[in-house]
Amino acid sequence: MTQEKWGLLCQKLLKTVGQNNFTTWIEPLEFQALENGVAVFTVPTNFMGNYVSQNFSDLILYELNNAGEAVQRLAFRVAANSPMRPARAARPAAAAAAAAAAVEAPQVSAPRATDTSDVLDGLQAAPLDPRFTFDSFVVGKPNELAHAAARRVSEGGPVTFNPLVLYGGVGLGKTHLMHAIAWELKVKRPELNVLYLSAEQFMYRFVQALRERRMMDFKHLFRSVDVLMVDDVQFIAGKDSTQEEFFHTFNALVDQNKQIIISADRAPGEIKDLEDRVKSRLQCGLVVDLHPTDYELRLGILQTKVQMYRTTYPDLVIADGVLEFLAHRISTNVRVLEGALTRLFAFASLVGREIDMELTQDCLADVLRASERKITVEEIQRKVSDYYNIRLSDIIGPKRLRSYARPRQVAMYLCKQLTSRSLPEIGRRFGGRDHTTVMHGVKRIEELKLTDGQIAEDVEMLRRALEA
Ligand SMILES: Nc1ncnc2c1ncn2[C@@H]1O[C@H](COP(=O)(O)OP(=O)(O)OP(=O)(O)O)[C@@H](O)[C@H]1O
C-alpha cells in the first residue's frame, strides 16, 4: 500500500470517527509498510499504539480490506525519533526491548493455541473475486430478473428497493452477482463504504465482539457502511443472538436509507428457523429468484468460458458438438459445469489433443455419471407446488389437509426416485419430518399409481418435466 492510498483511507476514517478522534488518534499514525498481511504503523507513544489498537483497529482493518489490501492485523511501533520516547541508554535493557517491540492490537496479538481471534480478525470484509463481474455474467431467462435488479442496485443511485434479496439453488450465481455489484460500486461510487461478507462471517464478527466486550465497535462498524451485502443468510437461521443483532443492524441501516443486499439458498419465507421478524424484514424489499439454468443459458456460459480460456490455451481446438453435449448433460449447477470445462482444457493441453467427444467422455466420466442424477429436492418441491398450484411453503410445512398432503407425498416419491438423497435427508428437506413419514409417503404413491390413473399421470408428467 502506498502513502497516497493511506491518505485516501484517512479521509474515510475522518468521516467515520469524527474530527476530534481523528486529530487525536488517527492523524498521528504513520503508515510504514505492509508485510505479510501486517500493516505496520509508527506512533509517538506506546500508550497511543495501545489505545488505537483497542479502539480503532477494527475500523482501520475494515477500511484497509475494503480498499483491496489483504491485511490481517495491525502493528504499532514507537517511532525511533519520537520526542516522547525515552532515550534508549537511560532504560534498563528489558524495558528497552519491550518498548522497541511492536505494540500489536490486543485481539490479534501473539498466536494463542486455543484462541481463534487471529482468524476472526481476517474477516473484516471478505475479498471480492476479480472474476465475478457483470461482464463475465451470462444472462438468460432463468436469471434475467436477478441480473436486472443487481444492475440497478450497482448504479448506486437512490435506494428504491431495500433490501434486494437474491435467492436460488447452489451454484446459480448469487455470489457472482453480489461481487459484481460491489465491483461496479467501487468504480461508480468509490466514496461509498461497501461491505460484503458471508452470514457466517457476520456471526464470527459478532461472537468475537461479544467475547472481547467490543459490541460498541461492532455496532459502529456495521452501522457506518453505506452498502451492506450478506451472502448465504440462511446460515444464521436458528442462531438466536446473531439473528437479533442482524435484525438491529438491518433496521439501523434501512432507517438511514442505506442499501442492503442479501442472498439465500431459498426464499426468505421458506428458511426454517429464521425468526419471523427477520423473514418479514427480508420480504419488505425486492425478492428475486435465480431459477435453475436452462440449456441455452448453460451453453452461453460454456461459450463465454471458452473465450476466456482461449487466452490461456490459444491452440486448443474443440470439436463441434462438445459444448452442446456438456450443456445438455451437466445441468446440476454452474460450478460443476465450469469445473468440468477447466478439467477438460487442462487435460487436453497436457496430452496435446483436440477436445472431441471421445476425450470429453474419458476425461469427464465421473462428472457425467454424477450428473445423471441431477435433479435436486428443491427443484422437485418447486415443480410439484407449481403443478398442483399450491405454495412451496405448504409442501414443506406442517399442514395435513389432503390438498397439501397428497402433493407432498408425490414430491417425496419423486425425490426418492430421482435423487440420490436418503429418506432421512429427504425428511429433513420437508420441514424436518421423520424418515418413516417419507417412507409412508413413498409407499402410498406407489400403491396409488396402480389404482388411481390421475396420480399415475401426475407422477409421469412431473417426472418428464423434471428430466427435461
Ligand atoms: N450466469 C452466469 N454466468 C457466468 N458464470 C456464472 C453464472 N452463474 C454462475 N456462474 C459461475 O458459477 C460459479 C458458482 O456461482 P456462485 O458462487 O455465484 O453461486 P452461488 O449461487 O453463490 O452458490 P452457493 O449457493 O454455493 O453460494 C461461479 O464461478 C460463477 O462465476
Coordinates of C-alpha atoms and ligand atoms in Angstrom, one line a residue:
M1 CA 0.0 0.0 0.0
T2 CA 1.2 3.4 -0.9
Q3 CA 1.3 6.5 1.4
E4 CA -1.2 8.1 -1.0
K5 CA -3.6 5.3 -0.5
W6 CA -3.3 5.5 3.2
G7 CA -4.0 9.3 2.8
L8 CA -7.2 8.5 1.0
L9 CA -8.2 6.0 3.6
C10 CA -7.7 8.6 6.3
Q11 CA -10.3 10.7 4.7
K12 CA -12.8 7.9 5.1
L13 CA -11.7 7.3 8.7
L14 CA -12.2 11.0 9.4
K15 CA -15.8 10.7 8.2
T16 CA -16.4 7.8 10.5
V17 CA -14.6 8.7 13.7
G18 CA -15.2 12.5 13.6
Q19 CA -12.7 15.3 13.7
N20 CA -11.7 15.1 17.3
N21 CA -10.9 11.4 17.4
F22 CA -9.2 11.8 14.0
T23 CA -6.9 14.6 15.1
T24 CA -6.0 12.9 18.4
W25 CA -5.6 9.3 17.4
I26 CA -5.6 8.7 13.6
E27 CA -3.7 11.6 12.2
P28 CA -0.5 10.9 14.3
L29 CA -0.3 7.3 12.8
E30 CA 2.4 7.0 10.2
F31 CA 2.0 4.2 7.8
Q32 CA 5.3 2.3 7.4
A33 CA 4.8 -0.9 5.5
L34 CA 2.6 -3.8 4.7
E35 CA 4.4 -7.0 5.5
N36 CA 2.9 -10.5 5.2
G37 CA -0.6 -9.3 5.9
V38 CA 0.5 -7.0 8.8
A39 CA 0.1 -3.2 8.3
V40 CA 2.8 -1.5 10.4
F41 CA 2.3 2.0 11.7
T42 CA 4.6 4.2 13.8
V43 CA 3.1 6.0 16.7
P44 CA 4.6 8.7 19.0
T45 CA 4.0 6.6 22.2
N46 CA 3.2 3.2 23.4
F47 CA 0.1 4.4 25.0
M48 CA -1.2 5.8 21.7
G49 CA -0.5 2.5 20.0
N50 CA -2.4 0.6 22.6
Y51 CA -5.3 3.0 22.5
V52 CA -5.6 2.9 18.8
S53 CA -5.3 -0.8 18.6
Q54 CA -8.1 -1.2 21.3
N55 CA -10.5 1.3 19.9
F56 CA -9.9 1.7 16.2
S57 CA -8.2 -1.4 14.9
D58 CA -11.4 -2.9 13.7
L59 CA -12.3 0.1 11.7
I60 CA -8.8 0.6 10.2
L61 CA -8.7 -3.1 9.3
Y62 CA -12.1 -2.8 7.7
E63 CA -11.1 0.2 5.6
L64 CA -7.8 -1.4 4.5
N65 CA -9.5 -4.6 3.4
N66 CA -12.3 -2.6 1.8
A67 CA -9.7 -0.8 -0.2
G68 CA -8.4 -4.1 -1.5
E69 CA -5.5 -4.5 0.8
A70 CA -5.2 -8.0 2.3
V71 CA -4.4 -7.1 5.9
Q72 CA -5.0 -9.5 8.7
R73 CA -3.7 -7.4 11.6
L74 CA -2.1 -4.1 12.6
A75 CA 1.1 -3.5 14.4
F76 CA 2.1 -0.2 16.1
R77 CA 5.8 0.7 16.7
V78 CA 7.0 3.6 18.6
A79 CA 8.9 5.9 16.3
A80 CA 12.6 5.8 16.9
N81 CA 12.9 9.6 16.8
S82 CA 9.8 10.3 18.7
P83 CA 10.3 13.2 21.1
M84 CA 8.1 11.4 23.6
R85 CA 10.2 8.2 23.6
P86 CA 12.7 7.9 26.5
A87 CA 16.4 7.7 25.4
R88 CA 17.4 4.1 24.9
A89 CA 20.5 4.4 27.1
A90 CA 18.5 5.6 30.0
R91 CA 16.4 2.5 30.2
P92 CA 17.1 -1.0 31.5
A93 CA 17.6 -3.5 28.7
A94 CA 14.4 -5.4 29.3
A95 CA 12.3 -2.2 29.2
A96 CA 14.0 -1.0 26.1
A97 CA 13.4 -4.3 24.4
A98 CA 9.7 -4.1 25.4
A99 CA 9.3 -0.6 24.1
A100 CA 11.0 -1.4 20.9
A101 CA 8.8 -4.4 20.3
A102 CA 5.7 -3.8 18.2
V103 CA 2.5 -3.0 20.1
E104 CA 0.2 -5.4 18.5
A105 CA -3.5 -5.0 18.5
P106 CA -4.6 -7.0 21.6
Q107 CA -7.2 -9.1 19.8
V108 CA -4.6 -10.1 17.2
S109 CA -1.5 -10.3 19.3
A110 CA 0.8 -13.4 19.5
P111 CA -0.8 -16.5 18.3
R112 CA -2.6 -18.4 21.0
A113 CA -3.2 -22.1 20.5
T114 CA -6.7 -22.0 21.9
D115 CA -7.8 -18.7 20.5
T116 CA -9.3 -18.0 17.1
S117 CA -9.0 -14.2 17.3
D118 CA -6.4 -14.1 14.6
V119 CA -8.6 -15.9 12.2
L120 CA -11.6 -13.8 13.1
D121 CA -9.8 -10.6 12.6
G122 CA -9.1 -11.6 9.0
L123 CA -12.9 -11.5 8.4
Q124 CA -13.4 -7.7 8.2
A125 CA -14.7 -7.8 4.7
A126 CA -14.5 -10.9 2.5
P127 CA -12.3 -10.3 -0.5
L128 CA -14.0 -9.9 -3.8
D129 CA -13.3 -12.4 -6.6
P130 CA -11.9 -10.4 -9.6
R131 CA -13.6 -12.9 -12.0
F132 CA -17.1 -12.2 -10.7
T133 CA -18.1 -9.1 -12.7
F134 CA -21.1 -8.2 -14.7
D135 CA -19.0 -8.6 -17.9
S136 CA -18.5 -12.3 -17.1
F137 CA -22.0 -12.9 -16.0
V138 CA -24.1 -14.6 -18.7
V139 CA -27.7 -13.5 -18.7
G140 CA -30.5 -15.9 -19.7
K141 CA -34.2 -16.3 -19.0
P142 CA -33.6 -18.0 -15.6
N143 CA -31.6 -15.1 -14.2
E144 CA -32.6 -12.1 -16.1
L145 CA -34.7 -10.5 -13.3
A146 CA -32.0 -11.1 -10.7
H147 CA -29.4 -9.6 -13.1
A148 CA -31.6 -6.5 -13.9
A149 CA -32.1 -5.9 -10.1
A150 CA -28.4 -6.3 -9.4
R151 CA -27.5 -3.9 -12.2
R152 CA -29.9 -1.3 -10.9
V153 CA -28.5 -1.5 -7.3
S154 CA -25.0 -1.3 -8.7
E155 CA -25.7 2.1 -10.1
G156 CA -25.6 3.4 -6.6
G157 CA -28.5 5.8 -7.2
P158 CA -31.4 6.5 -4.8
V159 CA -32.3 3.4 -2.9
T160 CA -35.5 2.1 -4.5
F161 CA -35.8 -1.4 -3.1
N162 CA -34.4 -2.3 0.2
P163 CA -33.3 -5.0 0.8
L164 CA -32.6 -6.7 -2.5
V165 CA -32.8 -10.4 -1.8
L166 CA -31.3 -12.8 -4.4
Y167 CA -32.2 -16.4 -3.8
G168 CA -31.8 -19.7 -5.6
G169 CA -30.1 -23.1 -5.5
V170 CA -26.4 -23.9 -5.2
G171 CA -24.0 -22.5 -7.8
L172 CA -26.5 -20.4 -9.7
G173 CA -24.6 -17.1 -9.5
K174 CA -25.8 -15.4 -6.3
T175 CA -22.3 -14.7 -5.0
H176 CA -21.2 -13.8 -8.6
L177 CA -23.9 -11.1 -8.8
M178 CA -23.1 -9.7 -5.3
H179 CA -19.4 -9.4 -6.1
A180 CA -20.3 -7.8 -9.5
I181 CA -22.4 -5.2 -7.6
A182 CA -19.5 -4.5 -5.3
W183 CA -17.0 -4.1 -8.1
E184 CA -19.3 -1.8 -10.0
L185 CA -20.0 0.4 -7.0
K186 CA -16.2 0.6 -6.4
V187 CA -15.9 2.2 -9.8
K188 CA -19.1 4.3 -9.9
R189 CA -19.3 5.4 -6.3
P190 CA -15.8 5.0 -4.8
E191 CA -16.8 7.2 -1.8
L192 CA -19.3 4.6 -0.6
N193 CA -18.4 2.1 2.1
V194 CA -19.4 -1.2 0.7
L195 CA -19.1 -4.2 3.0
Y196 CA -19.5 -7.7 1.6
L197 CA -19.4 -10.7 3.9
S198 CA -21.0 -14.0 4.4
A199 CA -23.6 -14.5 7.1
E200 CA -21.1 -16.9 8.7
Q201 CA -18.5 -14.1 8.9
F202 CA -21.1 -11.8 10.3
M203 CA -21.7 -14.3 13.1
Y204 CA -18.0 -14.7 13.8
R205 CA -17.5 -11.0 14.0
F206 CA -20.5 -10.7 16.4
V207 CA -19.2 -13.5 18.6
Q208 CA -15.7 -12.0 18.7
A209 CA -17.1 -8.6 19.6
L210 CA -19.2 -10.2 22.4
R211 CA -16.2 -12.1 23.7
E212 CA -13.9 -9.1 23.7
R213 CA -16.6 -6.8 25.0
R214 CA -16.4 -4.6 21.9
M215 CA -20.0 -4.5 20.9
M216 CA -19.9 -0.8 20.5
D217 CA -17.1 -1.1 17.9
F218 CA -19.1 -3.8 16.2
K219 CA -22.3 -1.8 16.1
H220 CA -20.4 1.3 15.0
L221 CA -18.6 -0.6 12.2
F222 CA -21.8 -2.2 10.8
R223 CA -23.8 1.0 11.1
S224 CA -21.3 3.1 9.3
V225 CA -21.4 1.2 6.0
D226 CA -23.3 2.6 3.0
V227 CA -24.0 -0.8 1.3
L228 CA -24.1 -4.0 3.3
M229 CA -24.1 -7.3 1.5
V230 CA -24.6 -10.5 3.4
D231 CA -24.2 -13.8 1.5
D232 CA -26.0 -17.0 2.4
V233 CA -28.2 -15.5 5.1
Q234 CA -29.8 -18.9 5.8
F235 CA -26.6 -19.6 7.9
I236 CA -27.9 -17.5 10.8
A237 CA -31.2 -19.4 11.0
G238 CA -31.5 -20.9 14.4
K239 CA -28.7 -18.8 15.9
D240 CA -30.9 -16.6 18.1
S241 CA -28.4 -13.9 19.2
T242 CA -26.9 -13.5 15.8
Q243 CA -30.3 -13.1 14.3
E244 CA -31.2 -10.5 16.8
E245 CA -28.1 -8.5 16.1
F246 CA -28.6 -8.9 12.4
F247 CA -32.2 -7.6 12.8
H248 CA -31.0 -4.5 14.7
T249 CA -28.2 -3.9 12.2
F250 CA -30.7 -4.3 9.4
N251 CA -33.2 -1.8 10.9
A252 CA -30.5 0.8 11.6
L253 CA -29.2 0.7 8.1
V254 CA -32.7 0.8 6.5
D255 CA -33.6 3.7 8.7
Q256 CA -30.5 5.6 7.4
N257 CA -31.6 4.6 3.8
K258 CA -28.5 2.5 3.3
Q259 CA -28.7 -0.2 0.7
I260 CA -28.8 -3.9 1.9
I261 CA -28.3 -6.9 -0.4
I262 CA -28.9 -10.4 0.8
S263 CA -28.5 -13.8 -0.7
A264 CA -30.1 -17.0 0.4
D265 CA -30.5 -20.6 -0.8
R266 CA -34.3 -20.3 -0.7
A267 CA -37.0 -17.6 -0.4
P268 CA -36.9 -15.8 3.0
G269 CA -40.3 -17.2 3.9
E270 CA -39.0 -20.7 3.5
I271 CA -35.9 -20.5 5.6
K272 CA -36.5 -22.8 8.5
D273 CA -35.7 -21.4 12.0
L274 CA -35.3 -17.8 10.7
E275 CA -37.2 -15.6 13.0
D276 CA -40.5 -14.2 11.6
R277 CA -39.4 -10.6 12.2
V278 CA -36.2 -11.2 10.1
K279 CA -38.2 -13.0 7.4
S280 CA -40.7 -10.2 7.2
R281 CA -37.9 -7.6 7.0
L282 CA -36.3 -9.5 4.2
Q283 CA -39.6 -9.7 2.3
C284 CA -40.0 -5.9 2.5
G285 CA -37.8 -5.1 -0.5
L286 CA -37.4 -6.9 -3.8
V287 CA -37.0 -10.7 -3.6
V288 CA -35.8 -12.2 -6.8
D289 CA -35.3 -15.8 -7.7
L290 CA -32.4 -17.3 -9.7
H291 CA -34.0 -20.2 -11.4
P292 CA -32.1 -23.4 -12.3
T293 CA -30.3 -22.9 -15.5
D294 CA -31.8 -24.0 -18.8
Y295 CA -30.0 -25.5 -21.7
E296 CA -29.5 -22.1 -23.6
L297 CA -28.0 -20.4 -20.5
R298 CA -25.6 -23.3 -19.8
L299 CA -24.5 -23.2 -23.4
G300 CA -24.0 -19.5 -23.3
I301 CA -21.9 -19.8 -20.1
L302 CA -19.8 -22.5 -21.7
Q303 CA -19.2 -20.4 -24.8
T304 CA -18.2 -17.4 -22.6
K305 CA -15.8 -19.5 -20.6
V306 CA -14.2 -21.0 -23.7
Q307 CA -13.5 -17.5 -24.9
M308 CA -11.8 -16.8 -21.6
Y309 CA -9.8 -20.0 -21.7
R310 CA -8.6 -19.2 -25.1
T311 CA -6.3 -16.5 -23.7
T312 CA -4.5 -19.2 -21.6
Y313 CA -4.7 -22.1 -24.1
P314 CA -4.7 -20.3 -27.5
D315 CA -4.0 -23.5 -29.5
L316 CA -6.8 -25.7 -28.2
V317 CA -9.4 -26.9 -30.6
I318 CA -12.9 -28.0 -29.6
A319 CA -14.8 -30.2 -31.9
D320 CA -18.3 -29.3 -32.9
G321 CA -21.0 -30.6 -30.5
V322 CA -18.8 -30.9 -27.4
L323 CA -20.2 -27.8 -25.7
E324 CA -23.8 -28.7 -26.6
F325 CA -23.1 -32.2 -25.2
L326 CA -21.9 -30.7 -21.9
A327 CA -24.7 -28.2 -21.7
H328 CA -27.2 -31.0 -22.1
R329 CA -25.6 -33.5 -19.8
I330 CA -24.3 -31.3 -16.9
S331 CA -27.3 -29.5 -15.5
T332 CA -26.6 -29.7 -11.8
N333 CA -25.1 -26.2 -11.3
V334 CA -22.8 -23.8 -13.0
R335 CA -19.9 -24.5 -10.6
V336 CA -19.9 -28.2 -11.8
L337 CA -20.1 -27.1 -15.4
E338 CA -17.1 -24.7 -15.0
G339 CA -15.1 -27.4 -13.2
A340 CA -15.8 -29.8 -16.0
L341 CA -14.6 -27.4 -18.6
T342 CA -11.4 -26.5 -16.6
R343 CA -10.6 -30.1 -16.3
L344 CA -11.2 -30.8 -19.9
F345 CA -8.9 -27.9 -21.0
A346 CA -6.2 -28.8 -18.6
F347 CA -6.3 -32.5 -19.7
A348 CA -6.3 -31.7 -23.4
S349 CA -3.4 -29.3 -23.1
L350 CA -1.4 -31.9 -21.1
V351 CA -1.9 -34.6 -23.6
G352 CA -1.8 -32.2 -26.6
R353 CA -5.0 -33.4 -28.1
E354 CA -8.1 -31.8 -29.7
I355 CA -11.1 -31.8 -27.4
D356 CA -13.5 -34.2 -29.1
M357 CA -16.4 -36.3 -27.8
E358 CA -14.1 -39.3 -27.0
L359 CA -11.7 -37.2 -24.9
T360 CA -14.6 -35.5 -23.2
Q361 CA -16.3 -38.7 -22.2
D362 CA -13.0 -40.2 -21.0
C363 CA -11.9 -37.2 -19.0
L364 CA -15.3 -36.4 -17.5
A365 CA -16.6 -39.9 -17.0
D366 CA -17.2 -39.3 -13.2
V367 CA -18.8 -35.9 -13.6
L368 CA -21.1 -37.2 -16.3
R369 CA -22.0 -40.2 -14.2
A370 CA -22.7 -38.0 -11.2
S371 CA -24.8 -35.6 -13.1
E372 CA -27.1 -38.3 -14.5
R373 CA -28.8 -38.0 -11.2
K374 CA -29.1 -34.3 -11.4
I375 CA -32.4 -33.3 -10.1
T376 CA -32.5 -31.6 -6.7
V377 CA -35.0 -31.9 -3.9
E378 CA -35.7 -28.1 -4.2
E379 CA -36.5 -28.4 -7.9
I380 CA -38.9 -31.2 -7.2
Q381 CA -40.6 -29.3 -4.5
R382 CA -40.9 -26.3 -6.7
K383 CA -42.2 -28.2 -9.7
V384 CA -44.7 -30.1 -7.7
S385 CA -46.0 -27.0 -6.0
D386 CA -46.4 -25.3 -9.4
Y387 CA -48.1 -28.3 -10.8
Y388 CA -50.7 -28.6 -8.1
N389 CA -50.9 -24.8 -7.8
I390 CA -50.1 -24.6 -4.1
R391 CA -47.4 -22.7 -2.3
L392 CA -44.0 -24.1 -1.8
S393 CA -44.2 -23.5 1.9
D394 CA -47.3 -25.7 2.0
I395 CA -45.4 -28.6 0.6
I396 CA -42.7 -28.2 3.2
G397 CA -44.9 -27.0 6.1
P398 CA -47.0 -28.9 8.6
K399 CA -50.5 -28.7 7.2
R400 CA -52.2 -32.1 6.9
L401 CA -55.1 -31.2 4.6
R402 CA -55.4 -33.8 1.8
S403 CA -54.9 -31.0 -0.8
Y404 CA -51.4 -30.4 0.6
A405 CA -50.6 -33.9 1.9
R406 CA -51.0 -35.7 -1.4
P407 CA -48.8 -33.4 -3.4
R408 CA -46.2 -33.6 -0.6
Q409 CA -46.3 -37.4 -0.9
V410 CA -45.9 -37.1 -4.7
A411 CA -42.9 -34.8 -4.1
M412 CA -41.4 -37.2 -1.6
Y413 CA -41.9 -40.1 -4.0
L414 CA -40.1 -38.2 -6.8
C415 CA -37.3 -37.2 -4.5
K416 CA -36.8 -40.9 -3.7
Q417 CA -36.9 -41.9 -7.4
L418 CA -34.9 -39.1 -9.0
T419 CA -32.3 -38.0 -6.5
S420 CA -29.8 -40.0 -4.5
R421 CA -30.9 -38.5 -1.2
S422 CA -31.6 -40.9 1.7
L423 CA -35.0 -41.0 3.4
P424 CA -33.8 -39.1 6.5
E425 CA -32.3 -36.4 4.2
I426 CA -35.5 -36.1 2.3
G427 CA -37.4 -35.8 5.5
R428 CA -35.1 -33.0 6.7
R429 CA -35.8 -31.1 3.5
F430 CA -39.5 -31.5 4.1
G431 CA -39.7 -29.4 7.2
G432 CA -37.7 -31.8 9.4
R433 CA -40.0 -34.8 9.0
D434 CA -39.0 -38.2 10.2
H435 CA -37.8 -40.8 7.7
T436 CA -40.7 -43.0 8.5
T437 CA -43.1 -40.3 7.2
V438 CA -41.2 -40.2 4.0
M439 CA -41.3 -44.0 3.7
H440 CA -45.0 -44.0 4.2
G441 CA -45.5 -41.2 1.6
V442 CA -43.4 -43.1 -1.0
K443 CA -45.3 -46.3 -0.4
R444 CA -48.6 -44.6 -0.6
I445 CA -47.8 -43.1 -4.0
E446 CA -46.5 -46.5 -5.2
E447 CA -49.9 -48.0 -4.3
L448 CA -51.9 -45.2 -5.7
K449 CA -50.1 -45.3 -9.0
L450 CA -51.6 -48.7 -9.6
T451 CA -55.1 -47.8 -8.6
D452 CA -55.5 -44.1 -9.4
G453 CA -55.0 -43.1 -13.0
Q454 CA -54.8 -39.4 -12.2
I455 CA -52.0 -39.9 -9.7
A456 CA -50.1 -42.1 -12.2
E457 CA -50.4 -39.4 -14.8
D458 CA -49.4 -36.6 -12.5
V459 CA -46.3 -38.5 -11.4
E460 CA -45.4 -39.3 -15.0
M461 CA -45.9 -35.7 -16.2
L462 CA -43.8 -34.4 -13.3
R463 CA -41.1 -36.9 -13.9
R464 CA -40.9 -35.9 -17.6
A465 CA -40.8 -32.2 -16.7
L466 CA -38.1 -32.7 -14.2
E467 CA -35.9 -34.8 -16.5
A468 CA -36.4 -32.4 -19.5
Ligands
LIG1 N1 -24.9 -16.7 -15.3 C1 -23.6 -16.9 -15.0 N2 -22.7 -16.5 -15.9 C2 -21.4 -16.8 -15.7 N3 -20.9 -17.5 -14.6 C3 -21.8 -18.0 -13.7 C4 -23.2 -17.7 -13.9 N4 -23.9 -18.3 -12.9 C5 -22.9 -18.9 -12.1 N5 -21.7 -18.7 -12.6 C6 -20.4 -19.2 -12.1 O1 -20.7 -20.4 -11.3 C7 -19.9 -20.4 -10.1 C8 -20.8 -20.5 -8.9 O2 -21.5 -19.3 -8.8 P1 -21.8 -18.6 -7.4 O3 -20.6 -18.9 -6.4 O4 -22.1 -17.2 -7.6 O5 -23.0 -19.4 -6.9 P2 -24.0 -19.2 -5.6 O6 -25.3 -19.1 -6.2 O7 -23.5 -18.1 -4.8 O8 -23.8 -20.6 -5.0 P3 -23.8 -21.1 -3.4 O9 -25.2 -21.3 -3.1 O10 -23.0 -22.3 -3.4 O11 -23.2 -20.0 -2.6 C9 -19.1 -19.2 -10.2 O12 -17.8 -19.5 -10.7 C10 -19.8 -18.2 -11.1 O13 -18.9 -17.4 -11.8

